[in-house]
mmCIF file of C-alpha atoms and ligand atoms in Angstrom:
data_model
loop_
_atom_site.group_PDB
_atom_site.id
_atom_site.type_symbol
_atom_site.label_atom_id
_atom_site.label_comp_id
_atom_site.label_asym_id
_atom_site.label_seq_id
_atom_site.Cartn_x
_atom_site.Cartn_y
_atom_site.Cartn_z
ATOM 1 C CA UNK A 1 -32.513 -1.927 -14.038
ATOM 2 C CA UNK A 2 -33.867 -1.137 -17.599
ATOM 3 C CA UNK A 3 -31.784 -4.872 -18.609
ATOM 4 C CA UNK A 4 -32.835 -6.640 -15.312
ATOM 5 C CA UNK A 5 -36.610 -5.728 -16.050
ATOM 6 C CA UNK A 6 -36.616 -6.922 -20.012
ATOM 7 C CA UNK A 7 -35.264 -9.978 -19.228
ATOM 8 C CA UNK A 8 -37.838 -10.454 -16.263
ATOM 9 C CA UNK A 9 -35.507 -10.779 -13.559
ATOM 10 C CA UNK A 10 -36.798 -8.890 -11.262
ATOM 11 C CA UNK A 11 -40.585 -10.698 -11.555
ATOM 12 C CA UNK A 12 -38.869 -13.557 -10.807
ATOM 13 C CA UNK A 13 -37.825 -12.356 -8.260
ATOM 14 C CA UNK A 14 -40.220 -10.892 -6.710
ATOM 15 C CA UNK A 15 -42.101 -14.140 -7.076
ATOM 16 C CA UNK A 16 -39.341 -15.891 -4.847
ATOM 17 C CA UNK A 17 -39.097 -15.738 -1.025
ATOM 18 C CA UNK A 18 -35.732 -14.488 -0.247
ATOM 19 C CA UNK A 19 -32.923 -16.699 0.671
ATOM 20 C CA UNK A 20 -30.993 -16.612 4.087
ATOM 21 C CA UNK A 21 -27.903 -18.039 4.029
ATOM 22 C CA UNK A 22 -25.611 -18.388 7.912
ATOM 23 C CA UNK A 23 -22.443 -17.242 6.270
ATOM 24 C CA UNK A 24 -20.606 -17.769 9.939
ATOM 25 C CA UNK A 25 -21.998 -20.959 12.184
ATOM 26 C CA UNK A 26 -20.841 -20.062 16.093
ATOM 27 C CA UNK A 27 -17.470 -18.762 15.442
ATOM 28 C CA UNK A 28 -15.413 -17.061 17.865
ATOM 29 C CA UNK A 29 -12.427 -15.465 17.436
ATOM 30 C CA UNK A 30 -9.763 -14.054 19.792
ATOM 31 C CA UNK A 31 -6.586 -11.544 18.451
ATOM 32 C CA UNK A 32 -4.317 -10.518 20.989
ATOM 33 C CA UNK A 33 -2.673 -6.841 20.318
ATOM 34 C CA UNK A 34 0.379 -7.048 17.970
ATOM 35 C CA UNK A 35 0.039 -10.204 16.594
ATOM 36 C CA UNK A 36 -0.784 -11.441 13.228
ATOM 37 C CA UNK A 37 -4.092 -14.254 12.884
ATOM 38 C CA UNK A 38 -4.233 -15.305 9.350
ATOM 39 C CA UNK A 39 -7.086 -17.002 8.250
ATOM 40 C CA UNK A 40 -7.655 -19.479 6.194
ATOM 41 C CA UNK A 41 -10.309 -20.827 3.162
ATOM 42 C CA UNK A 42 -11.254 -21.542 0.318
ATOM 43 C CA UNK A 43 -14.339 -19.331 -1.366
ATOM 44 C CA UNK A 44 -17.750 -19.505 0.353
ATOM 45 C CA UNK A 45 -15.359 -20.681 3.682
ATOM 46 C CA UNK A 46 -16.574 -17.304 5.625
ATOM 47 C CA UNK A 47 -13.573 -16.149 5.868
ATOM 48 C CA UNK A 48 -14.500 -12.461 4.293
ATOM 49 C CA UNK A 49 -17.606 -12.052 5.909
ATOM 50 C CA UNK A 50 -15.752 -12.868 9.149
ATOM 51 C CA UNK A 51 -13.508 -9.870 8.491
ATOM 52 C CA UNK A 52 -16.330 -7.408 7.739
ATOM 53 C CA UNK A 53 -17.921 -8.187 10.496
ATOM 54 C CA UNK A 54 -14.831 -7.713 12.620
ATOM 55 C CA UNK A 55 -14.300 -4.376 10.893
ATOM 56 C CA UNK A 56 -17.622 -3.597 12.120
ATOM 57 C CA UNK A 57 -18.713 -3.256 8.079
ATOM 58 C CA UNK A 58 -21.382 -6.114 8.514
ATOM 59 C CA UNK A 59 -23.534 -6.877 11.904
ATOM 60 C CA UNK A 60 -23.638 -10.050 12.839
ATOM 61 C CA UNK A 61 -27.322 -11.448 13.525
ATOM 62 C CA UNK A 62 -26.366 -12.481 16.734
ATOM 63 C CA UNK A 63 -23.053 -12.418 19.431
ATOM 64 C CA UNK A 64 -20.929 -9.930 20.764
ATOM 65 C CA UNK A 65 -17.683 -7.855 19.674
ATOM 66 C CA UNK A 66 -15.343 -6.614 21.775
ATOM 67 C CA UNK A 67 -12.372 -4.083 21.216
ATOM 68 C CA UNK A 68 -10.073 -3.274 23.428
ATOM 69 C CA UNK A 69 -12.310 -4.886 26.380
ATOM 70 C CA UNK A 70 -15.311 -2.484 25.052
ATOM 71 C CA UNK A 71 -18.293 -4.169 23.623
ATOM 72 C CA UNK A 72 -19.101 -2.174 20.460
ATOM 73 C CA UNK A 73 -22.277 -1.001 20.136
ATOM 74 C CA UNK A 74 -24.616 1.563 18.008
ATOM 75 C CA UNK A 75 -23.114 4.494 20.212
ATOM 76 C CA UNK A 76 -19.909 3.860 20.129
ATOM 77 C CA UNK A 77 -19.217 2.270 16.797
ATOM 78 C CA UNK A 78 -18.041 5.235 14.693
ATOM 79 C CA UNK A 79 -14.871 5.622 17.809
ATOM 80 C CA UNK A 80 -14.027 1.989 17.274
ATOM 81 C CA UNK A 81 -13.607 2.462 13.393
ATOM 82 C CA UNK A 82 -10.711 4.894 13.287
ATOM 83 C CA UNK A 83 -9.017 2.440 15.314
ATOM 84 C CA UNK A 84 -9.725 -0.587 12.748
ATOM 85 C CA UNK A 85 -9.240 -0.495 8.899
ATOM 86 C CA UNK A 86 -10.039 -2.664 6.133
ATOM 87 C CA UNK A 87 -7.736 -3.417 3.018
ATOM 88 C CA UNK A 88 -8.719 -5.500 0.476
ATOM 89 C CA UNK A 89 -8.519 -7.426 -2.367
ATOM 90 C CA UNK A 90 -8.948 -4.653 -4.790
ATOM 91 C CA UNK A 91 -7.918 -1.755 -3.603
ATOM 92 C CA UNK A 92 -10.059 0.262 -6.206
ATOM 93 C CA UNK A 93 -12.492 -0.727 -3.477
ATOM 94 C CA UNK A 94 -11.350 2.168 -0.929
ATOM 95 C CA UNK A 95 -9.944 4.585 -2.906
ATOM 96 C CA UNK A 96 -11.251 7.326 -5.652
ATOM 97 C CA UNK A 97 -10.589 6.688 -9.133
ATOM 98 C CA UNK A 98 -10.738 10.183 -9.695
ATOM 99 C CA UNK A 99 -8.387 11.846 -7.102
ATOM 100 C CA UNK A 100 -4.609 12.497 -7.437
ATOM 101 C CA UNK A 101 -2.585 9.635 -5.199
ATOM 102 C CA UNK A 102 -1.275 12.338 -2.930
ATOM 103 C CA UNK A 103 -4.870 13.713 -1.852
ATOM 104 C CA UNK A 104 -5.654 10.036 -1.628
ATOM 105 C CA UNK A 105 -3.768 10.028 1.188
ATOM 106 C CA UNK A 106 -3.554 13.397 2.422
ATOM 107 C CA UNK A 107 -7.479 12.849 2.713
ATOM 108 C CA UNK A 108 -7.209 9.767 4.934
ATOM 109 C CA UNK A 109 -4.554 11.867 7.596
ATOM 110 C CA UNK A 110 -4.783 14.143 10.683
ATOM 111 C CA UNK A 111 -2.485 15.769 10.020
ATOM 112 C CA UNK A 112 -2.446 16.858 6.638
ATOM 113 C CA UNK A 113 1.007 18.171 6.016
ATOM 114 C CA UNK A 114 2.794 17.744 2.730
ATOM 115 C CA UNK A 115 6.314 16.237 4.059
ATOM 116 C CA UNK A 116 3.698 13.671 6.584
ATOM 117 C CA UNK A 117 2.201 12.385 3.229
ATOM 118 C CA UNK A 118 5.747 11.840 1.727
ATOM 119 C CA UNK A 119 6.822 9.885 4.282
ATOM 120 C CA UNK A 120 3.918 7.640 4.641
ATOM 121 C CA UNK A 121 3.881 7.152 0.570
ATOM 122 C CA UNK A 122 8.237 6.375 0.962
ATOM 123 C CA UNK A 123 7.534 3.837 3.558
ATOM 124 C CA UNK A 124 4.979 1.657 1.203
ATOM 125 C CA UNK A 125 8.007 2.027 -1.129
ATOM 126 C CA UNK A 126 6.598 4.659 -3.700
ATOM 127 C CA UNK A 127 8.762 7.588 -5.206
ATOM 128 C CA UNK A 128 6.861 10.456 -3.829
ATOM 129 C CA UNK A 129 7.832 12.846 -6.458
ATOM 130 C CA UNK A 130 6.867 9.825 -9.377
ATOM 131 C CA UNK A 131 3.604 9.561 -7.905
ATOM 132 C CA UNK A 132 2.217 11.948 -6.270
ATOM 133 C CA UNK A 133 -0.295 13.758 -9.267
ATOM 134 C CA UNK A 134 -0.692 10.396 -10.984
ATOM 135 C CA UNK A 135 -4.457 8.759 -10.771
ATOM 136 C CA UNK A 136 -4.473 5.172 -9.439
ATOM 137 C CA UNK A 137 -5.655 4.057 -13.097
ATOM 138 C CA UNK A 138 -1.874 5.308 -14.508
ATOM 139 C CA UNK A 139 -0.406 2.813 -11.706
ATOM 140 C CA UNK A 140 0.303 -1.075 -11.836
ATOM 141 C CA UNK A 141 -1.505 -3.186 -9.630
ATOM 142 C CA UNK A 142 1.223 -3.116 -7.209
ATOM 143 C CA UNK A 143 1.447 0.457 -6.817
ATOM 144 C CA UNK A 144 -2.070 0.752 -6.142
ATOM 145 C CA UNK A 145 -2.390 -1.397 -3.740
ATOM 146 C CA UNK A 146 0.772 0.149 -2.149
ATOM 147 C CA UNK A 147 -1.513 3.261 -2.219
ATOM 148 C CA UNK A 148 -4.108 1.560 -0.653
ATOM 149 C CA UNK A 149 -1.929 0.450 2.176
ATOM 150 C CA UNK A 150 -0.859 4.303 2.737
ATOM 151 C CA UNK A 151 -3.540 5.008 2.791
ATOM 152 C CA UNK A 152 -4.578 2.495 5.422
ATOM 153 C CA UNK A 153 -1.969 3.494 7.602
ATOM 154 C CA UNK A 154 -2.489 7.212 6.967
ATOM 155 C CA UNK A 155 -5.560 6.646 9.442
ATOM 156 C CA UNK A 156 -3.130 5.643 11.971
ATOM 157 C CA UNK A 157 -5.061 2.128 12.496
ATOM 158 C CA UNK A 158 -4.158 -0.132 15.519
ATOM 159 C CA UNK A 159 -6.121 -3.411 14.090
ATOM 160 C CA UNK A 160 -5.956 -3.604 10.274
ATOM 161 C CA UNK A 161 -7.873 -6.494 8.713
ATOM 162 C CA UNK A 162 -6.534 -7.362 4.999
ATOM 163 C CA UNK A 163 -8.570 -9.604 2.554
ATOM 164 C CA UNK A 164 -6.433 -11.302 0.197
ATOM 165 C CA UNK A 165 -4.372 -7.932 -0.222
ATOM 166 C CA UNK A 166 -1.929 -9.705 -2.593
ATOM 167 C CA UNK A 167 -4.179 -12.162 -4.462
ATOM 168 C CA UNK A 168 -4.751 -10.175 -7.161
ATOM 169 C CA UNK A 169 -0.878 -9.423 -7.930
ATOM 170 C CA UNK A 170 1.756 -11.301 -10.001
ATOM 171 C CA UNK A 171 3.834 -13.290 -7.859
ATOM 172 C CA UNK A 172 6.779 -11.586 -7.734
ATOM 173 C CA UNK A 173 4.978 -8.216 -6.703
ATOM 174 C CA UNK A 174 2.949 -10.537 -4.036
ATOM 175 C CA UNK A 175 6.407 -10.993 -2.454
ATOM 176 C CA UNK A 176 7.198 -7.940 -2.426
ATOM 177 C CA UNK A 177 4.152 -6.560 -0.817
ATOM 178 C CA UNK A 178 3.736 -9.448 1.623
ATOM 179 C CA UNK A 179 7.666 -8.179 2.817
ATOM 180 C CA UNK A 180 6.106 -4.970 3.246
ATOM 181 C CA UNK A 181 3.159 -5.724 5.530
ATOM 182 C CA UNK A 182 5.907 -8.157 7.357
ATOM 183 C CA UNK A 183 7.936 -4.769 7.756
ATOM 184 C CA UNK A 184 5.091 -2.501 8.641
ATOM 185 C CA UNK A 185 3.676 -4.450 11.557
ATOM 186 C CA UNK A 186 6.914 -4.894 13.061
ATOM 187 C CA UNK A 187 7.770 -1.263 12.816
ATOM 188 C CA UNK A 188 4.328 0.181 13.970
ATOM 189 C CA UNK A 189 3.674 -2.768 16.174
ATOM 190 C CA UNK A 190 0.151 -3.454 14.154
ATOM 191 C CA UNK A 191 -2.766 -5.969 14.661
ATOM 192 C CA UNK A 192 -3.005 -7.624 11.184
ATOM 193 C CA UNK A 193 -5.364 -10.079 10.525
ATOM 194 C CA UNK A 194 -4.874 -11.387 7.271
ATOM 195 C CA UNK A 195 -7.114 -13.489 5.533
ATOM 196 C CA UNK A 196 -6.252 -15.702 2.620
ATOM 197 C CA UNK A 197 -7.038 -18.918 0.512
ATOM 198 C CA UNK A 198 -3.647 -19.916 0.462
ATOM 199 C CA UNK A 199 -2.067 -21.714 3.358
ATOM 200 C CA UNK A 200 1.291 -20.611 2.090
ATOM 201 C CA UNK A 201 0.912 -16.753 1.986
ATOM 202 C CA UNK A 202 -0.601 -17.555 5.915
ATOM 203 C CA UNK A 203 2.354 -19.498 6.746
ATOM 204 C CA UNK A 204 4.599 -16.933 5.794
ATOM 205 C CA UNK A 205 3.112 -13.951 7.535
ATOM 206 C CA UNK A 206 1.146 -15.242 10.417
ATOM 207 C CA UNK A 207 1.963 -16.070 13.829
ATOM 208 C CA UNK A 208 -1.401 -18.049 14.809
ATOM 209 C CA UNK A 209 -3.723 -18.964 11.831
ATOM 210 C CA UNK A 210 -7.652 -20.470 11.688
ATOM 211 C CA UNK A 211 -8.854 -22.838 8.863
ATOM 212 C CA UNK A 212 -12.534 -22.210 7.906
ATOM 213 C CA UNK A 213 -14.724 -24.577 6.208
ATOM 214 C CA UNK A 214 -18.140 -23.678 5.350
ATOM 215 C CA UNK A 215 -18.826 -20.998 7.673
ATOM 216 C CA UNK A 216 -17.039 -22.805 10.205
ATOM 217 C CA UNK A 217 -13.274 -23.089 12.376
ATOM 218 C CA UNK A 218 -12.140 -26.367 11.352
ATOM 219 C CA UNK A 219 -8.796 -26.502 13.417
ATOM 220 C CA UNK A 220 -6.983 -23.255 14.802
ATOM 221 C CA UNK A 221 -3.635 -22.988 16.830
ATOM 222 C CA UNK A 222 0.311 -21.510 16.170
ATOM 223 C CA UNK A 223 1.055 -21.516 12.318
ATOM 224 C CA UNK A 224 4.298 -23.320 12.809
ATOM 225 C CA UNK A 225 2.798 -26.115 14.333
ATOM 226 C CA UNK A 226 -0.995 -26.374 12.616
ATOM 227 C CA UNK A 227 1.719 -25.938 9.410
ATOM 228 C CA UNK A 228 3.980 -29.287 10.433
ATOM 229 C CA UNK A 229 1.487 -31.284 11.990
ATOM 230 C CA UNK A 230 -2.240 -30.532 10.697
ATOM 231 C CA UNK A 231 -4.684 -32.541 12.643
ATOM 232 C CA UNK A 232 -7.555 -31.677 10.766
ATOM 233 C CA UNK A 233 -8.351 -33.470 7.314
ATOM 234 C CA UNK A 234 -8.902 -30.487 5.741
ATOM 235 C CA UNK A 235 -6.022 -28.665 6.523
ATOM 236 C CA UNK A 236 -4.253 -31.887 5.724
ATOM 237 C CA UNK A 237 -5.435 -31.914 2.079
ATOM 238 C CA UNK A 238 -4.994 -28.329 1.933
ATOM 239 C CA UNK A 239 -0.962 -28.241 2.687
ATOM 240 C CA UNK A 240 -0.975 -30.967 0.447
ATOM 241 C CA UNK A 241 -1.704 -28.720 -2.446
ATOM 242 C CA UNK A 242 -0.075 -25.841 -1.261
ATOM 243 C CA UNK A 243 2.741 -23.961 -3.793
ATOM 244 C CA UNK A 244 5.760 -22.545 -2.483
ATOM 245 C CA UNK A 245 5.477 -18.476 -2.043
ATOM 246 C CA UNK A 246 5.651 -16.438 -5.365
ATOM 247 C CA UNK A 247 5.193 -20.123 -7.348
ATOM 248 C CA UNK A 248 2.094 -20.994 -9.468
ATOM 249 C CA UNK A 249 -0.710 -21.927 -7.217
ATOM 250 C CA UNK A 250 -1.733 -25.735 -7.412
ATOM 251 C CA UNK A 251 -5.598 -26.744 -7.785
ATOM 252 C CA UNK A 252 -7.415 -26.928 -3.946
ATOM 253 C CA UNK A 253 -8.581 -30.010 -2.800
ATOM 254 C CA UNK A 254 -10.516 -31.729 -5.037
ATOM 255 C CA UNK A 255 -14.169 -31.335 -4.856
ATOM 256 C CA UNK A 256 -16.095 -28.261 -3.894
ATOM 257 C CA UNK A 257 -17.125 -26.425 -0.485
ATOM 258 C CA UNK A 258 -20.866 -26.731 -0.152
ATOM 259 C CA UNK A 259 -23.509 -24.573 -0.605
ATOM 260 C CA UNK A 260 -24.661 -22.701 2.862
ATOM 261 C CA UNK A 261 -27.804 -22.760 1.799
ATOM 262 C CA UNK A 262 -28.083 -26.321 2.541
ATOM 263 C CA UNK A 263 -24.888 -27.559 4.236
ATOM 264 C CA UNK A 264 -24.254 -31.175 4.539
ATOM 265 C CA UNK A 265 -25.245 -32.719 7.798
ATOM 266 C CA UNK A 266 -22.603 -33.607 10.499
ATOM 267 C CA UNK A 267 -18.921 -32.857 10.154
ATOM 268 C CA UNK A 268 -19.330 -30.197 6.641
ATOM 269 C CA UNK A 269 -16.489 -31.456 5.461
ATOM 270 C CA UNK A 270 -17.487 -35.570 5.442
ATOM 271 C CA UNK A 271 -18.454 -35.522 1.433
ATOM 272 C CA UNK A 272 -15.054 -34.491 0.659
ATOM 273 C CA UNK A 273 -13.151 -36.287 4.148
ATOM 274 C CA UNK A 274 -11.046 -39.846 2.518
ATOM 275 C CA UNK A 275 -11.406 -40.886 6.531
ATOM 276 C CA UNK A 276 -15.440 -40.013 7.409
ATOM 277 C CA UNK A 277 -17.169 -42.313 9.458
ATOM 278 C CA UNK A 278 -20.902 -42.732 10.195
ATOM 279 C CA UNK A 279 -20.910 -40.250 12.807
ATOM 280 C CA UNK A 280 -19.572 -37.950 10.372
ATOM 281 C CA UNK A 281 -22.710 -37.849 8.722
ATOM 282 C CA UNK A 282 -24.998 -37.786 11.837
ATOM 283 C CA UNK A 283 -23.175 -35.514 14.126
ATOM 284 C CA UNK A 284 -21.238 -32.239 14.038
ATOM 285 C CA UNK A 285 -18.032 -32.716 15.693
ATOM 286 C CA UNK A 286 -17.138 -29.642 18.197
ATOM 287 C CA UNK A 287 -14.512 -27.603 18.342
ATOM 288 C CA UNK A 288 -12.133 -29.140 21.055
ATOM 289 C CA UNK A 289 -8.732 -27.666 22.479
ATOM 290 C CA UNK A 290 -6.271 -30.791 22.838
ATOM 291 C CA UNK A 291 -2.459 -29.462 24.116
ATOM 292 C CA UNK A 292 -3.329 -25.839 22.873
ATOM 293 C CA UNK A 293 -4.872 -26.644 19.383
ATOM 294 C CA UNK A 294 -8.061 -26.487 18.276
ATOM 295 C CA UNK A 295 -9.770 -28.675 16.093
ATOM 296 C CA UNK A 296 -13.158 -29.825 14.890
ATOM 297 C CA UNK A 297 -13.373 -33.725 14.140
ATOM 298 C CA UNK A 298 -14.314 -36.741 15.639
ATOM 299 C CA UNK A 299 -10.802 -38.432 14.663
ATOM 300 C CA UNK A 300 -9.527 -37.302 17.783
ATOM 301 C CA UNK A 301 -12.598 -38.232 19.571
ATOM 302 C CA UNK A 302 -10.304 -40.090 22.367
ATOM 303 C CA UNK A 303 -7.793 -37.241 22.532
ATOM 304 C CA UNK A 304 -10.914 -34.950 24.296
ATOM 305 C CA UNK A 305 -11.673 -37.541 26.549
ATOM 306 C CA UNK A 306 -8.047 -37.593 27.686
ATOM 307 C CA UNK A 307 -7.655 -33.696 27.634
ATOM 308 C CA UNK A 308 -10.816 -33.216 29.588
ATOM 309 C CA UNK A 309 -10.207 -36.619 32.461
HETATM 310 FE FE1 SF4 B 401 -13.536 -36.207 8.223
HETATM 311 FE FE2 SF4 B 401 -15.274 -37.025 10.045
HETATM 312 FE FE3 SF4 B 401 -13.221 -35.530 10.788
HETATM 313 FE FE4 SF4 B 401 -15.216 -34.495 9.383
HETATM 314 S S1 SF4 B 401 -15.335 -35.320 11.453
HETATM 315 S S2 SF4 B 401 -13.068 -34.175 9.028
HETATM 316 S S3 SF4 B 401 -15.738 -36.167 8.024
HETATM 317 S S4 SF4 B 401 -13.140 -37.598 9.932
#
């Protein structure tokens, strides 16, 4: 405060009106129980606000959420959270620096028996006995965020969103822990969505995935087949930089995502699209099922017309 008020930041700011920016432009999104949605963008696609508001950490300014058929609402919003939890990037985020791992966990469970947190810190891979008075800051990044998942799962969760859980890990670890979540939804039978910037890590893990551009869906269907065939030009140019998994990432595509505050008009994507057209400029294309994919661009402008006739 004392900094922000010598260097007269917060006159200026005062002076200014404040800024609204529509982080997420009509999206819907649908996950069906056990299955994994990944989602995919680059930063500023969305894609994290998107998963706060689906934790029910952020309230969207206008829509619906359902769970479980239930539209969540003011009274019932604190029932619908022990079903859904939130992992993320750093996962100094949701736990305390200052507690021993073991009460890190033990403080997330029911049932707060000492052989119950053993198990659940053995199945993220941890040596109980290695671990269990050590402080997070005495682990590696990849035994944190194994805590982190523990503790996660501790809750007993049956939808658990994860922001770029493995982003912040050296590759080799990143495999490891993407196994784990692999192994973990299997076993429990889980709800993961999993949100990323790399179409890779999604392909991997994720049975149906979304791309996002600027606050938008861009194209959304099966992984396998948005992965072999990509309709949209985004997603094109995307797989076309994409590293193989546990490999040095390769640059995105070239240019950036715009600012929200003043997105381009039309299609978002036309000042970076090699195939934009006049429309593209004019019009913003909608979001179109054709043979069980979705996708947002007027390329396949003929394609609706012959899905719809
Ligand atoms: Fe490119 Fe136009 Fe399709 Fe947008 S609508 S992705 S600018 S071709």
């Amino acid at each position: 405060y004392y900094l922000a008020k010598k260097m007269g930041i917060l006159e200026s700011l005062a002076r200014e009106p404040p800024i609204y920016v529509r982080a997420l432009d009509n999206v819907s999104v649908e996950i069906r129980r056990g299955e994994v949605l990944g989602i995919v963008g680059e930063s500023g696609s969305g894609k994290t606000t998107l998963g706060k508001v689906l934790a029910t950490l952020e309230k969207p300014t206008s829509g619906n959420l359902f769970f479980m058929g239930m539209e969540i609402n003011d009274h019932n919003v604190n029932h619908v959270r022990k079903h859904i939890h939130m992992v993320f990037q750093n996962p100094m985020t949701s736990i305390n620096p200052r507690m021993k791992v073991k009460d890190i966990v033990k403080e997330a469970m029911k049932e707060k028996r000492e052989e119950r947190i053993k198990k659940m810190l053995e199945e993220v891979g941890l040596d109980y006995n290695y671990v269990k008075d050590k402080y997070p800051r005495e682990l590696s990044g990849g035994q944190t965020q194994r805590v982190a998942i523990a503790r996660a799962l501790a809750k007993e969760p049956d939808f658990l969103i994860l922001d770029e859980p493995t982003s912040a890990l050296d590759a080799s670890v990143q495999a490891q822990i993407l196994n784990l979540l692999v192994d973990l939804q299997k076993e429990r039978k889980l709800t993961y969505l999993f949100i990323t910037h790399n179409i890779a890590v999604a392909r991997y893990i994720s049975d149906r995935v979304i791309i996002m551009y600027a606050g938008k869906i861009v194209e959304e269907g099966n992984t396998k087949e948005v992965i072999s065939e990509p309709m949209h030009p985004y997603t094109q140019s995307l797989l076309s930089s994409v590293p193989e998994l546990g490999k040095k990432e390769l640059k995105p595509p070239s240019g950036e995502v715009p600012s929200l505050i003043n997105p381009p008009s039309g299609c978002r994507f036309n000042p970076r699209c090699p195939f934009a057209m006049p429309i593209c400029k004019e019009k913003e294309p909608p979001l179109v099922e054709i043979n069980g994919r979705k996708v947002a661009c007027w390329l396949y402008e003929t394609n609706w017309k012959k899905a719809s006739s």
